[in-house]
XYZ file of C-alpha atoms in Angstrom:
368
model
C 0.000 0.000 0.000
C 1.270 3.494 -0.855
C 2.258 5.861 1.912
C -0.856 7.798 2.993
C -0.760 11.496 2.174
C -2.684 14.271 3.909
C -3.189 17.637 2.204
C -3.562 21.079 3.748
C -4.351 23.232 0.721
C -6.608 25.830 2.323
C -6.862 28.063 5.358
C -6.190 26.576 8.782
C -9.601 26.325 10.440
C -13.010 25.982 8.797
C -14.865 29.214 8.020
C -18.654 28.505 8.031
C -19.416 31.760 6.198
C -17.265 30.991 3.144
C -17.429 27.214 3.462
C -13.655 26.970 3.036
C -10.751 26.008 5.259
C -9.662 22.803 6.980
C -10.664 22.272 10.597
C -8.521 20.393 13.086
C -11.396 17.918 13.488
C -11.442 17.063 9.768
C -7.659 16.863 9.709
C -7.760 14.527 12.713
C -10.232 12.264 10.915
C -7.878 12.054 7.911
C -4.962 11.282 10.239
C -6.972 8.540 11.954
C -7.629 6.947 8.549
C -3.907 7.069 7.784
C -3.097 5.500 11.147
C -5.537 2.670 10.429
C -3.881 1.941 7.094
C -1.126 -0.131 8.665
C 1.598 2.079 7.194
C 4.441 3.397 9.312
C 4.808 6.871 7.790
C 2.459 9.623 6.679
C 3.176 12.536 4.353
C 1.562 15.919 4.970
C 1.694 18.270 1.965
C 1.016 21.904 2.853
C 0.314 25.026 0.788
C -1.551 27.435 3.066
C -1.387 31.083 4.046
C -2.342 30.207 7.625
C -5.449 30.896 9.634
C -6.562 30.058 13.166
C -3.738 29.519 15.683
C -5.714 27.130 17.907
C -6.605 24.907 14.930
C -2.987 24.862 13.752
C -1.712 24.088 17.240
C -4.185 21.203 17.470
C -2.922 19.790 14.154
C 0.663 20.003 15.455
C -0.249 18.217 18.672
C -2.111 15.441 16.823
C 0.829 14.814 14.494
C 3.330 14.771 17.349
C 1.147 12.314 19.288
C 0.673 9.984 16.305
C 2.474 6.637 16.204
C 3.265 7.330 12.549
C 6.494 8.878 11.395
C 5.471 12.238 9.989
C 7.050 13.810 6.912
C 5.874 17.353 6.114
C 6.311 19.096 2.776
C 6.108 22.791 1.913
C 4.819 22.769 -1.663
C 4.271 26.486 -2.073
C 3.720 28.869 0.797
C 3.534 27.715 4.399
C 2.732 30.780 6.469
C 1.522 31.800 9.904
C -0.590 29.087 11.580
C 0.211 26.652 8.737
C 3.821 26.474 9.990
C 2.581 24.638 13.109
C 1.653 21.328 11.404
C 4.730 21.745 9.182
C 7.016 21.912 12.223
C 5.533 18.606 13.480
C 7.400 16.646 10.791
C 10.304 14.389 11.664
C 11.444 15.197 8.148
C 10.499 18.682 6.982
C 11.167 19.243 3.293
C 10.611 22.483 1.395
C 10.325 22.833 -2.368
C 13.094 24.768 -4.051
C 10.611 27.520 -4.831
C 8.837 27.311 -1.476
C 8.568 29.935 1.215
C 7.974 29.835 4.959
C 6.601 32.848 6.832
C 6.415 33.361 10.594
C 4.982 36.350 12.446
C 3.309 37.375 15.671
C -0.328 36.435 16.086
C -3.152 38.925 15.555
C -6.694 38.965 16.894
C -9.604 41.302 17.513
C -10.941 42.421 20.867
C -13.993 44.307 22.108
C -15.101 45.625 25.462
C -13.465 47.756 28.099
C -9.863 48.342 29.139
C -9.764 45.106 31.133
C -10.893 43.123 28.072
C -8.149 44.653 25.936
C -5.566 43.967 28.623
C -6.642 40.310 28.722
C -6.436 40.114 24.898
C -2.935 41.611 24.955
C -1.765 39.106 27.548
C -3.283 36.258 25.527
C -1.464 37.393 22.386
C 1.807 37.660 24.297
C 1.296 34.133 25.628
C 0.573 32.743 22.144
C 3.600 34.525 20.674
C 5.773 33.120 23.455
C 4.399 29.622 22.926
C 5.057 29.724 19.177
C 8.572 31.117 19.641
C 9.327 28.293 22.072
C 7.925 25.709 19.626
C 9.993 27.074 16.728
C 13.082 27.102 18.947
C 12.595 23.527 20.149
C 12.287 22.211 16.585
C 14.805 24.427 14.771
C 17.458 24.592 17.463
C 17.511 28.398 17.308
C 17.376 30.446 20.539
C 13.901 31.445 21.661
C 14.938 35.113 21.521
C 15.969 34.808 17.879
C 12.739 33.057 16.951
C 10.765 35.793 18.743
C 12.696 38.456 16.814
C 12.016 36.696 13.495
C 8.316 36.561 14.366
C 8.190 40.228 15.339
C 9.782 41.150 11.981
C 7.307 39.002 9.940
C 10.042 36.921 8.304
C 9.742 35.201 4.919
C 12.299 32.413 4.371
C 13.279 30.899 1.058
C 14.256 27.230 0.918
C 17.928 27.804 1.677
C 17.193 30.108 4.626
C 14.590 27.738 6.062
C 17.121 24.889 6.005
C 19.927 27.071 7.360
C 17.778 28.163 10.322
C 16.577 24.618 11.019
C 12.934 25.229 10.161
C 13.252 22.741 7.295
C 15.476 19.670 7.261
C 16.035 19.664 3.526
C 14.988 20.786 0.061
C 12.706 18.612 -2.042
C 14.194 17.099 -5.223
C 13.438 19.429 -8.112
C 11.824 16.816 -10.336
C 10.006 19.396 -12.464
C 12.991 21.720 -12.788
C 10.932 24.425 -11.142
C 12.554 27.829 -10.954
C 12.644 29.807 -7.740
C 10.692 33.086 -7.898
C 12.752 36.183 -8.757
C 14.074 38.007 -5.728
C 12.231 41.134 -6.903
C 8.853 39.359 -7.024
C 6.419 41.170 -4.664
C 5.121 39.137 -1.749
C 1.550 39.711 -2.968
C 2.431 37.856 -6.209
C 3.886 34.735 -4.570
C 0.561 32.855 -4.504
C 0.093 33.427 -8.243
C 3.611 32.146 -8.889
C 3.124 29.062 -6.740
C -0.196 28.328 -8.413
C 1.638 27.771 -11.710
C 3.682 25.015 -10.039
C 0.780 23.051 -8.574
C -0.450 19.958 -10.368
C -3.831 19.947 -12.064
C -5.247 17.588 -9.453
C -3.958 19.711 -6.609
C -5.295 22.849 -8.278
C -8.721 21.236 -8.510
C -8.592 20.385 -4.831
C -7.828 24.032 -4.116
C -10.550 25.437 -6.362
C -13.422 23.081 -5.546
C -14.117 24.421 -2.006
C -13.889 27.968 -3.342
C -16.426 27.264 -6.070
C -18.630 25.404 -3.599
C -18.720 28.479 -1.386
C -19.706 30.526 -4.436
C -22.635 28.182 -5.125
C -20.972 26.187 -7.937
C -21.769 22.861 -6.294
C -21.626 20.810 -9.514
C -17.825 20.778 -9.630
C -16.040 17.742 -8.238
C -12.532 16.333 -8.268
C -13.471 14.457 -11.467
C -14.689 17.570 -13.300
C -12.983 18.108 -16.645
C -10.575 20.925 -17.334
C -13.200 22.456 -19.608
C -15.723 22.472 -16.767
C -13.150 24.063 -14.472
C -12.324 26.717 -17.075
C -16.024 27.461 -17.558
C -16.481 27.809 -13.795
C -13.504 30.169 -13.570
C -14.816 32.278 -16.457
C -18.265 32.428 -14.850
C -16.784 33.443 -11.507
C -14.773 36.263 -13.031
C -17.710 37.191 -15.263
C -19.826 37.803 -12.177
C -16.999 39.856 -10.707
C -16.729 41.940 -13.894
C -20.508 42.402 -13.938
C -20.491 43.576 -10.340
C -17.621 45.963 -11.100
C -19.482 47.404 -14.101
C -22.617 47.889 -12.002
C -20.546 49.644 -9.358
C -18.896 51.869 -11.992
C -22.293 52.697 -13.526
C -23.653 53.578 -10.092
C -20.672 55.849 -9.459
C -21.182 57.566 -12.835
C -24.896 58.060 -12.134
C -24.069 59.487 -8.733
C -21.571 61.893 -10.291
C -24.176 63.037 -12.844
C -26.802 63.524 -10.137
C -24.309 65.433 -8.009
C -23.471 67.754 -10.920
C -27.176 68.324 -11.642
C -27.823 69.091 -7.992
C -24.958 71.584 -7.962
C -26.328 73.309 -11.094
C -29.852 73.439 -9.640
C -28.506 74.829 -6.384
C -26.608 77.534 -8.275
C -29.726 78.414 -10.301
C -31.853 78.626 -7.140
C -29.276 80.905 -5.562
C -29.383 83.203 -8.618
C -33.193 83.299 -8.534
C -33.158 84.049 -4.806
C -30.813 86.980 -5.433
C -33.000 88.250 -8.270
C -36.092 88.106 -6.046
C -34.239 89.886 -3.254
C -33.162 92.650 -5.667
C -36.744 93.052 -6.930
C -38.104 93.213 -3.388
C -35.484 95.820 -2.520
C -36.423 97.952 -5.559
C -40.115 97.605 -4.721
C -39.455 98.676 -1.141
C -37.495 101.692 -2.379
C -40.327 102.648 -4.774
C -42.916 102.351 -1.991
C -40.763 104.459 0.303
C -40.349 107.124 -2.404
C -44.103 107.165 -3.098
C -44.905 107.412 0.612
C -42.481 110.323 1.024
C -44.042 112.098 -1.951
C -47.558 111.588 -0.529
C -46.505 112.924 2.879
C -44.816 115.934 1.259
C -47.910 116.689 -0.827
C -50.276 116.336 2.149
C -48.296 118.651 4.435
C -47.634 121.167 1.640
C -51.374 121.268 0.837
C -52.158 121.915 4.511
C -49.718 124.836 4.501
C -51.172 126.161 1.265
C -54.707 125.978 2.675
C -53.687 127.852 5.785
C -54.389 124.996 8.168
C -50.767 125.080 9.378
C -47.896 127.464 8.864
C -44.601 126.699 7.130
C -42.707 126.568 10.428
C -44.835 123.566 11.428
C -43.926 121.562 8.321
C -41.183 119.372 9.851
C -43.368 118.512 12.852
C -46.249 117.354 10.658
C -43.845 115.600 8.259
C -42.564 113.484 11.169
C -46.117 112.774 12.353
C -47.188 111.781 8.858
C -44.226 109.409 8.471
C -45.306 107.664 11.657
C -49.035 107.567 10.816
C -50.124 109.236 7.582
C -53.823 108.421 7.904
C -54.223 109.919 11.373
C -52.096 112.965 10.531
C -54.125 113.679 7.374
C -57.361 113.430 9.381
C -56.013 115.986 11.874
C -54.923 118.372 9.096
C -58.291 118.133 7.342
C -60.073 118.933 10.619
C -58.079 122.146 11.182
C -59.836 125.385 10.036
C -58.338 127.159 7.091
C -56.568 130.365 8.116
C -56.878 133.612 5.997
C -53.841 135.601 5.089
C -53.534 139.291 6.220
C -54.196 140.468 2.677
C -57.407 138.459 2.566
C -58.429 139.879 5.950
C -57.774 143.479 4.789
C -59.733 142.925 1.620
C -62.671 141.511 3.544
C -62.574 144.368 6.059
C -62.517 147.015 3.283
C -65.557 145.512 1.678
C -67.377 145.488 5.009
C -66.430 149.089 5.691
C -67.797 150.173 2.323
C -71.121 148.631 3.080
C -71.316 149.767 6.689
C -71.796 153.570 6.031
C -74.550 152.892 3.600
C -76.299 150.761 6.062
C -75.894 153.294 8.900
C -77.076 156.164 6.689
C -80.102 154.246 5.597
C -80.908 153.417 9.165
C -80.592 157.095 10.199
C -82.785 158.238 7.311
C -85.434 155.774 8.264
C -85.319 156.958 11.881
C -85.679 160.602 10.824
C -88.542 159.688 8.518
C -90.413 157.981 11.312
C -89.894 160.928 13.677
C -91.231 163.325 11.069
C -94.330 161.278 10.526
C -95.235 161.720 14.179
């Protein structure tokens, strides 16, 4: 019987939301099957960016407790929590193009100060535990392992062997080339993907497609089916991106229209304010003219004298209707010239009247 092989080709720890990742429980079930096979050794092939520390630690503990001799293989990237099961190997081989990455743990925390303090202490404890584990397997001092973790250290195959994290480099049966030194870290997964076998690539893609609802794909699906699924997945992504871009463009158009409408409303408001100001000025001018005419007419009619003009102008500005009523009620005063003329006319009539009266008196006396 062939040596049993376990594969860790996804995140460490199952994520129920995405439906991806390998839990310690599932890994333990696979290990139990390998132990029941009657073989003496088990191979664990790993290409994982890491995940949950507790799940990775559990995988390490299960491998170390197994009666099987464990050989671990880095066949791409073994990072973060994925280094824990890797370090459990009696023989730890890394592909010539492989990379190991170790760093301090990270986690979220909520609550008050005490909760954050507890979280900090827990992280420190986990970091210390991992540094001690790396040191015990690699032979490096704990302090050096802690420093490598704090610096988030990526190791190529030669460095991993030199530091004792790996015991050797896998035979380069496919003449694979190591990634260029200038290759960005973010591009390493894409590079490693080109080196994975078709079967292994299917095993990587199937849980991803299953999480996306493409449940018809299986390990026996043809390359054409896989290509169609990939095209459909990216087609949905492109469609979503186009919808997002269209929404952004529509928002920009609506924003511009709103700005133009706001500017137009502001111009109309100013125009209305100017018209109201002109109307107010016209009303004020007309009111002043009416007051002037009313008071001037009262002077002309002799109801008031010119020296009283300012007084009545002020009264009229405060209450034109009442002031006009007062002016109309005042008697008209005659000028001196008019008085003289009237007196002269009266005087001319008076003698005639007196003479007539005297003549009538004399005539009555004579008749007696």
